[in-house]
Tab-separated table of C-alpha atoms in Angstrom:
chain	number	residue	atom	x	y	z
A	1	MET	CA	-0.018	-0.049	0.278
A	2	SER	CA	1.230	3.396	-1.018
A	3	THR	CA	1.625	6.023	1.744
A	4	LEU	CA	1.163	9.816	1.773
A	5	GLN	CA	4.600	11.797	1.114
A	6	THR	CA	4.600	15.109	3.051
A	7	VAL	CA	6.678	18.047	1.696
A	8	GLY	CA	6.753	20.845	4.206
A	9	VAL	CA	2.978	21.576	4.816
A	10	GLY	CA	1.883	19.872	1.667
A	11	TYR	CA	1.471	16.240	0.437
A	12	GLU	CA	2.504	14.364	-2.751
A	13	LEU	CA	-0.222	12.972	-4.914
A	14	THR	CA	0.346	10.643	-7.658
A	15	VAL	CA	-0.845	11.600	-11.185
A	16	ILE	CA	-2.648	8.645	-12.652
A	17	ASP	CA	-4.266	10.094	-15.726
A	18	VAL	CA	-4.191	13.251	-17.622
A	19	ILE	CA	-7.406	13.757	-20.114
A	20	GLU	CA	-7.665	16.536	-22.642
A	21	GLU	CA	-10.999	17.785	-22.332
A	22	THR	CA	-10.962	20.534	-25.085
A	23	PRO	CA	-7.903	22.099	-27.045
A	24	ASP	CA	-6.920	24.421	-24.081
A	25	SER	CA	-8.003	22.445	-20.948
A	26	LYS	CA	-6.917	19.328	-19.236
A	27	SER	CA	-8.145	17.339	-16.248
A	28	ILE	CA	-5.611	15.757	-14.073
A	29	VAL	CA	-6.623	12.597	-11.929
A	30	LEU	CA	-4.585	12.281	-8.656
A	31	ARG	CA	-4.486	9.119	-6.480
A	32	THR	CA	-4.934	9.335	-2.703
A	33	PRO	CA	-3.361	6.495	-0.692
A	34	GLU	CA	-6.100	4.393	1.103
A	35	ASN	CA	-4.580	5.461	4.491
A	36	SER	CA	-4.947	9.073	3.661
A	37	ARG	CA	-8.632	9.245	2.366
A	38	GLU	CA	-9.895	11.212	5.698
A	39	LEU	CA	-7.329	13.901	4.901
A	40	PHE	CA	-8.536	14.390	1.613
A	41	ALA	CA	-12.231	14.064	2.119
A	42	TYR	CA	-14.142	16.910	0.380
A	43	ARG	CA	-17.536	18.451	-0.362
A	44	PRO	CA	-18.621	19.233	-4.064
A	45	GLY	CA	-17.409	22.755	-5.030
A	46	GLN	CA	-14.140	22.561	-3.068
A	47	PHE	CA	-10.522	23.047	-4.667
A	48	LEU	CA	-7.111	21.770	-4.232
A	49	THR	CA	-4.011	24.342	-3.758
A	50	VAL	CA	-1.222	23.213	-6.041
A	51	ARG	CA	2.499	23.795	-5.720
A	52	ILE	CA	3.865	24.416	-9.078
A	53	PRO	CA	7.739	24.831	-9.650
A	54	SER	CA	9.066	28.083	-10.864
A	55	ASP	CA	12.517	29.053	-11.968
A	56	ARG	CA	12.280	32.517	-10.762
A	57	THR	CA	10.647	31.860	-7.274
A	58	GLY	CA	11.157	28.232	-6.696
A	59	HIS	CA	7.512	27.730	-6.836
A	60	VAL	CA	4.093	29.344	-6.886
A	61	ALA	CA	0.707	28.356	-5.537
A	62	ARG	CA	-2.523	28.153	-7.464
A	63	SER	CA	-5.985	26.959	-6.664
A	64	TYR	CA	-7.912	24.708	-8.909
A	65	SER	CA	-11.541	23.300	-8.396
A	66	LEU	CA	-12.200	19.824	-8.101
A	67	SER	CA	-14.217	18.545	-11.060
A	68	SER	CA	-14.656	15.092	-9.250
A	69	ALA	CA	-17.410	14.339	-6.786
A	70	PRO	CA	-17.087	12.760	-3.519
A	71	GLY	CA	-18.409	9.352	-3.184
A	72	ILE	CA	-19.124	9.162	-7.072
A	73	ASP	CA	-15.687	9.481	-8.455
A	74	ASP	CA	-13.036	7.083	-6.904
A	75	GLU	CA	-10.043	9.627	-7.456
A	76	LEU	CA	-9.545	13.350	-7.158
A	77	LYS	CA	-9.773	15.191	-10.293
A	78	VAL	CA	-8.851	18.873	-10.968
A	79	THR	CA	-9.539	20.541	-14.443
A	80	VAL	CA	-7.390	23.211	-15.764
A	81	LYS	CA	-7.954	25.569	-18.682
A	82	ARG	CA	-5.107	27.658	-19.986
A	83	THR	CA	-5.182	31.369	-19.401
A	84	SER	CA	-3.354	34.028	-21.288
A	85	GLY	CA	-0.199	34.820	-19.438
A	86	GLY	CA	-1.333	32.249	-16.779
A	87	TYR	CA	2.022	30.674	-15.506
A	88	GLY	CA	0.306	27.764	-13.414
A	89	SER	CA	-2.214	26.782	-15.855
A	90	ASN	CA	-0.049	26.614	-18.824
A	91	TRP	CA	2.801	24.724	-16.624
A	92	LEU	CA	0.374	22.147	-15.560
A	93	CYS	CA	-1.186	21.761	-19.117
A	94	ASP	CA	2.423	21.482	-20.829
A	95	ASN	CA	4.368	19.292	-18.211
A	96	VAL	CA	2.191	16.997	-16.139
A	97	GLU	CA	1.956	13.369	-17.000
A	98	PRO	CA	0.785	10.106	-15.574
A	99	GLY	CA	3.372	8.837	-12.984
A	100	ASN	CA	4.337	12.526	-11.954
A	101	PHE	CA	3.757	13.825	-8.325
A	102	LEU	CA	1.922	16.994	-7.466
A	103	THR	CA	2.404	18.641	-4.013
A	104	VAL	CA	-1.160	19.844	-2.718
A	105	LEU	CA	-2.896	21.057	0.327
A	106	PRO	CA	-6.025	19.245	1.498
A	107	PRO	CA	-9.316	20.138	-0.219
A	108	SER	CA	-10.829	23.495	0.965
A	109	GLY	CA	-13.213	26.120	0.161
A	110	ARG	CA	-16.544	27.719	1.020
A	111	PHE	CA	-18.317	27.425	-2.377
A	112	THR	CA	-20.112	24.184	-1.490
A	113	PRO	CA	-23.804	23.616	-0.726
A	114	ALA	CA	-24.831	23.185	2.960
A	115	ASP	CA	-27.038	20.213	1.841
A	116	PHE	CA	-29.033	18.768	-1.303
A	117	THR	CA	-32.540	19.276	0.257
A	118	SER	CA	-33.091	22.175	-2.244
A	119	ASP	CA	-33.493	22.363	-6.098
A	120	PHE	CA	-30.488	24.159	-7.819
A	121	LEU	CA	-29.897	26.750	-10.453
A	122	LEU	CA	-26.269	26.676	-11.725
A	123	PHE	CA	-24.329	29.453	-13.751
A	124	ALA	CA	-20.991	28.710	-15.525
A	125	ALA	CA	-18.732	30.053	-17.904
A	126	GLY	CA	-15.736	28.545	-19.271
A	127	SER	CA	-13.576	26.712	-16.791
A	128	GLY	CA	-16.156	27.812	-14.111
A	129	ILE	CA	-17.883	24.654	-14.896
A	130	THR	CA	-15.381	22.690	-12.923
A	131	PRO	CA	-16.822	23.112	-9.311
A	132	ILE	CA	-20.399	23.418	-10.778
A	133	ILE	CA	-20.216	19.999	-12.355
A	134	SER	CA	-19.038	18.618	-8.915
A	135	ILE	CA	-22.320	20.071	-7.421
A	136	LEU	CA	-24.618	19.036	-10.374
A	137	LYS	CA	-23.301	15.232	-10.004
A	138	THR	CA	-23.813	15.011	-6.613
A	139	ALA	CA	-27.387	16.817	-6.828
A	140	LEU	CA	-28.295	14.144	-9.387
A	141	LEU	CA	-26.509	10.976	-8.286
A	142	ARG	CA	-26.942	11.538	-4.469
A	143	SER	CA	-30.374	13.270	-4.181
A	144	ASP	CA	-33.494	13.539	-5.927
A	145	ARG	CA	-33.048	17.312	-6.492
A	146	SER	CA	-33.497	19.028	-9.954
A	147	VAL	CA	-30.784	21.136	-11.495
A	148	VAL	CA	-31.177	23.790	-14.153
A	149	LEU	CA	-27.656	24.774	-15.779
A	150	PHE	CA	-26.666	27.856	-17.684
A	151	TYR	CA	-23.339	27.270	-19.351
A	152	ALA	CA	-21.466	29.832	-21.357
A	153	ASN	CA	-18.484	29.622	-23.549
A	154	ARG	CA	-16.644	31.217	-26.338
A	155	ASP	CA	-17.944	28.660	-28.997
A	156	ARG	CA	-19.216	24.898	-29.030
A	157	LYS	CA	-15.420	23.483	-29.200
A	158	SER	CA	-14.716	25.361	-25.843
A	159	VAL	CA	-17.621	23.175	-23.926
A	160	ILE	CA	-15.630	21.189	-21.084
A	161	PHE	CA	-17.360	18.051	-20.200
A	162	HIS	CA	-19.692	18.512	-23.005
A	163	ARG	CA	-20.222	14.450	-23.505
A	164	GLU	CA	-20.435	13.906	-19.601
A	165	LEU	CA	-23.146	16.653	-19.493
A	166	GLU	CA	-24.937	15.213	-22.400
A	167	ASP	CA	-25.143	11.717	-20.750
A	168	TYR	CA	-26.584	13.215	-17.539
A	169	ALA	CA	-29.217	15.310	-19.687
A	170	ALA	CA	-30.115	11.892	-21.389
A	171	LYS	CA	-29.973	9.908	-18.149
A	172	PHE	CA	-31.905	12.597	-15.963
A	173	ASP	CA	-34.046	14.222	-18.492
A	174	ASP	CA	-36.773	14.675	-15.882
A	175	ARG	CA	-34.286	16.412	-13.558
A	176	LEU	CA	-31.393	18.147	-15.406
A	177	THR	CA	-32.156	21.130	-17.746
A	178	ILE	CA	-28.991	22.801	-19.583
A	179	HIS	CA	-28.748	25.940	-21.549
A	180	TYR	CA	-25.935	26.348	-23.575
A	181	TRP	CA	-24.720	29.739	-24.431
A	182	PHE	CA	-21.923	30.379	-27.211
A	183	ASP	CA	-20.658	33.917	-27.707
A	184	ASP	CA	-19.993	33.582	-31.313
A	185	VAL	CA	-23.471	32.838	-31.889
A	186	HIS	CA	-25.405	34.795	-29.251
A	187	GLY	CA	-23.039	37.270	-28.120
A	188	ILE	CA	-22.138	37.943	-24.467
A	189	PRO	CA	-24.959	37.151	-22.341
A	190	SER	CA	-26.804	40.147	-20.602
A	191	ARG	CA	-27.599	40.664	-17.002
A	192	GLU	CA	-31.372	40.699	-18.423
A	193	ARG	CA	-30.999	37.139	-19.540
A	194	PHE	CA	-29.830	35.888	-16.270
A	195	ALA	CA	-32.700	37.602	-14.597
A	196	ALA	CA	-35.089	36.020	-16.941
A	197	LEU	CA	-33.716	32.510	-16.152
A	198	ALA	CA	-33.651	33.407	-12.392
A	199	ALA	CA	-37.293	34.693	-12.061
A	200	GLU	CA	-38.442	31.184	-13.385
A	201	HIS	CA	-36.400	29.629	-10.165
A	202	THR	CA	-36.539	31.887	-7.568
A	203	THR	CA	-36.659	29.147	-4.798
A	204	ARG	CA	-33.685	27.457	-5.868
A	205	GLU	CA	-30.070	27.667	-4.442
A	206	VAL	CA	-28.124	29.539	-6.950
A	207	PHE	CA	-24.446	28.933	-7.511
A	208	VAL	CA	-22.113	30.611	-10.026
A	209	CYS	CA	-18.424	30.372	-11.238
A	210	GLY	CA	-16.844	32.089	-13.982
A	211	PRO	CA	-14.857	34.980	-15.102
A	212	GLY	CA	-15.476	38.215	-13.146
A	213	PRO	CA	-17.718	40.105	-15.742
A	214	PHE	CA	-19.928	37.163	-16.057
A	215	MET	CA	-20.268	36.552	-12.242
A	216	ASP	CA	-21.114	40.153	-11.959
A	217	GLY	CA	-23.865	39.979	-14.469
A	218	VAL	CA	-25.252	36.940	-12.953
A	219	ALA	CA	-25.386	38.748	-9.465
A	220	GLU	CA	-27.102	41.705	-10.965
A	221	GLY	CA	-29.375	39.356	-12.582
A	222	VAL	CA	-30.148	37.435	-9.598
A	223	ARG	CA	-30.840	40.511	-7.591
A	224	ALA	CA	-33.365	41.928	-10.324
A	225	ALA	CA	-35.199	38.632	-9.978
A	226	ASP	CA	-35.518	38.992	-6.300
A	227	VAL	CA	-33.771	35.955	-5.272
A	228	PRO	CA	-32.887	36.017	-1.506
A	229	ALA	CA	-29.486	36.997	-0.960
A	230	GLU	CA	-28.800	33.931	1.218
A	231	ARG	CA	-29.503	31.557	-1.675
A	232	PHE	CA	-26.779	33.033	-3.836
A	233	HIS	CA	-23.316	31.713	-3.924
A	234	GLN	CA	-20.326	32.547	-5.935
A	235	GLU	CA	-16.830	31.395	-6.271
A	236	VAL	CA	-13.936	33.741	-6.385
A	237	PHE	CA	-10.361	32.848	-7.052
A	238	VAL	CA	-7.262	35.270	-6.537
A	239	SER	CA	-3.759	34.542	-7.517
A	240	LEU	CA	-2.139	33.998	-4.022
A	241	SER	CA	0.478	36.311	-3.215
A	242	GLY	CA	1.806	34.372	-0.138
A	243	ASP	CA	3.314	30.798	0.109
A	244	PRO	CA	1.020	28.454	1.964
A	245	PHE	CA	3.225	25.710	1.316
A	246	GLU	CA	6.124	27.519	3.724
A	247	ALA	CA	6.534	25.632	6.920
A	248	PRO	CA	4.996	28.061	9.807
A	249	ALA	CA	7.611	30.338	11.428
A	250	PRO	CA	8.308	29.423	14.978
A	251	LEU	CA	5.609	30.691	17.652
A	252	VAL	CA	6.096	33.952	19.146
A	253	ASP	CA	5.419	34.048	22.815
A	254	ASP	CA	7.421	36.920	24.193
A	255	ASP	CA	4.630	37.645	26.741
A	256	PRO	CA	3.148	34.345	28.093
A	257	ALA	CA	0.893	36.047	30.393
A	258	SER	CA	-0.728	37.344	27.246
A	259	ALA	CA	-1.875	33.996	26.106
A	260	VAL	CA	-5.621	33.596	26.072
A	261	GLU	CA	-7.472	30.172	27.106
A	262	THR	CA	-9.075	28.767	23.953
A	263	VAL	CA	-10.872	25.818	22.564
A	264	VAL	CA	-11.378	25.227	18.971
A	265	ARG	CA	-14.067	22.693	17.720
A	266	LEU	CA	-13.122	21.253	14.263
A	267	ASP	CA	-14.275	17.936	12.616
A	268	GLY	CA	-15.855	16.764	15.767
A	269	GLU	CA	-13.064	17.383	18.029
A	270	SER	CA	-12.046	19.991	20.637
A	271	HIS	CA	-8.633	21.356	21.007
A	272	ARG	CA	-7.858	23.363	23.996
A	273	PHE	CA	-4.630	25.461	24.426
A	274	GLU	CA	-3.086	28.858	25.419
A	275	TRP	CA	-3.335	30.951	22.473
A	276	PRO	CA	-0.119	33.119	22.189
A	277	SER	CA	-1.085	36.769	21.564
A	278	GLY	CA	1.745	37.128	18.799
A	279	ASN	CA	0.404	34.161	16.600
A	280	THR	CA	-2.275	33.614	14.295
A	281	LEU	CA	-5.010	30.829	14.970
A	282	VAL	CA	-3.785	28.978	11.836
A	283	ASP	CA	-0.066	28.842	12.733
A	284	VAL	CA	-0.892	27.539	16.170
A	285	LEU	CA	-2.994	24.889	15.335
A	286	LEU	CA	-0.677	23.869	12.436
A	287	ASP	CA	2.161	23.906	15.274
A	288	ARG	CA	-0.024	21.504	17.329
A	289	GLY	CA	-0.469	19.118	14.339
A	290	VAL	CA	-4.007	19.811	13.675
A	291	ASP	CA	-5.413	19.746	10.117
A	292	VAL	CA	-6.766	23.090	10.025
A	293	PRO	CA	-8.493	24.030	6.649
A	294	PHE	CA	-6.340	26.940	4.853
A	295	SER	CA	-5.232	27.335	1.396
A	296	CYS	CA	-3.293	30.822	1.521
A	297	ARG	CA	-2.334	32.144	5.030
A	298	SER	CA	-2.638	35.492	3.809
A	299	GLY	CA	-6.329	36.181	4.115
A	300	GLU	CA	-7.082	35.965	0.290
A	301	CYS	CA	-9.035	32.759	0.044
A	302	GLY	CA	-11.258	32.605	3.044
A	303	SER	CA	-10.742	28.498	3.367
A	304	CYS	CA	-9.945	29.035	6.978
A	305	ALA	CA	-13.071	31.187	7.626
A	306	CYS	CA	-14.521	29.878	11.378
A	307	THR	CA	-16.888	31.515	14.017
A	308	VAL	CA	-16.185	33.059	17.347
A	309	VAL	CA	-18.737	31.694	19.717
A	310	SER	CA	-17.280	33.605	22.644
A	311	GLY	CA	-14.467	35.753	23.719
A	312	LYS	CA	-12.839	38.496	21.413
A	313	VAL	CA	-10.239	38.280	18.767
A	314	VAL	CA	-8.445	40.930	16.570
A	315	MET	CA	-8.216	40.337	12.836
A	316	GLU	CA	-5.954	42.158	10.143
A	317	LYS	CA	-8.293	43.700	7.344
A	318	SER	CA	-9.356	41.136	4.776
A	319	ASP	CA	-11.783	41.887	1.823
A	320	ILE	CA	-12.828	37.912	1.659
A	321	LEU	CA	-15.472	38.482	4.342
A	322	ASP	CA	-18.230	40.992	3.813
A	323	PRO	CA	-20.129	42.857	6.644
A	324	SER	CA	-22.793	40.243	6.893
A	325	ASP	CA	-20.075	37.556	7.634
A	326	ILE	CA	-18.466	39.782	10.145
A	327	ALA	CA	-21.656	40.576	11.757
A	328	GLU	CA	-22.456	36.815	12.222
A	329	GLY	CA	-18.947	36.148	13.894
A	330	TYR	CA	-16.757	34.864	11.137
A	331	ILE	CA	-13.293	35.360	11.153
A	332	LEU	CA	-10.089	34.035	9.172
A	333	GLY	CA	-8.217	31.909	11.117
A	334	CYS	CA	-4.908	32.958	9.237
A	335	GLN	CA	-5.318	36.568	10.238
A	336	ALA	CA	-6.817	36.383	13.794
A	337	ARG	CA	-5.002	36.828	17.152
A	338	PRO	CA	-6.494	36.563	20.546
A	339	ASP	CA	-7.782	39.672	22.466
A	340	SER	CA	-9.699	38.575	25.338
A	341	GLY	CA	-11.109	35.233	26.486
A	342	PRO	CA	-11.837	32.399	27.174
A	343	ILE	CA	-12.216	32.224	23.457
A	344	GLU	CA	-14.402	29.435	21.759
A	345	ILE	CA	-14.035	28.939	18.107
A	346	GLU	CA	-16.027	26.691	15.787
A	347	PHE	CA	-14.816	25.827	12.230
């Protein structure tokens, strides 16, 4: 039985297949050792952060959505589309072959349904279909819910997962409706088009992933259709400026008296410790060997979002959390330091 190899705070997974999806996109299938399945358990819509070699900086970190679905696909699969000037996507498409190893962080991300008890309205453009198809497959194969998908591309040959989507449309013709949109035929989809579709499905959970202007248009259309804000979810990726694969710096404990009694509840376990005032929550948990979710450690992705149940923390400014998140007690573990306690936090 193979075992999981660690590299700093990352893990080496074996590439077992590379699938050409379209002329400019590929799926990379990764094998997880049996004894590490729990570490790489994930939810539909989440992503992997991948360590990519670089002659200039040693390596860079990029996040790619999982197009596989938990409990449906045997192995992890990320799908990568080349972007103009995109170092990471082009390196992966040009260099990765079966038998290679990729260093990754465990799956993470908040772009995932809380449950599958509602019907879904899904919007995707280009490679934005990657997390969307994971949600779609789970809804169809692991629930009785129906799905409406709006999928935009430049042209027909750019459609990722076209055969797979058509197979699902034929198998679940009573539960799956797909609206394909091709810019070379229809032009750029408008806010009014999104609003019209959303107005037909105002009780559904809405998920959108794609380029910024596309997501902005969907968001405006959904608002115009009076879909409740709590039913709208969008994925936002940023190019990480920090290095999440770098080993955490030694904990700073210049003033032991300032440490705050803390309990963190994560994955059904409680972790109790004195939280030194000079350290972030993520760094403290990593130092204790806890598999805390994170993907950037620089406040750019939101993967380490958690809730302050009691006590008080201070946090550096981040644009990932909106005012409603902060009002509900959400913080970013990679940016938070203790203020007063006892502190109780839930992931």
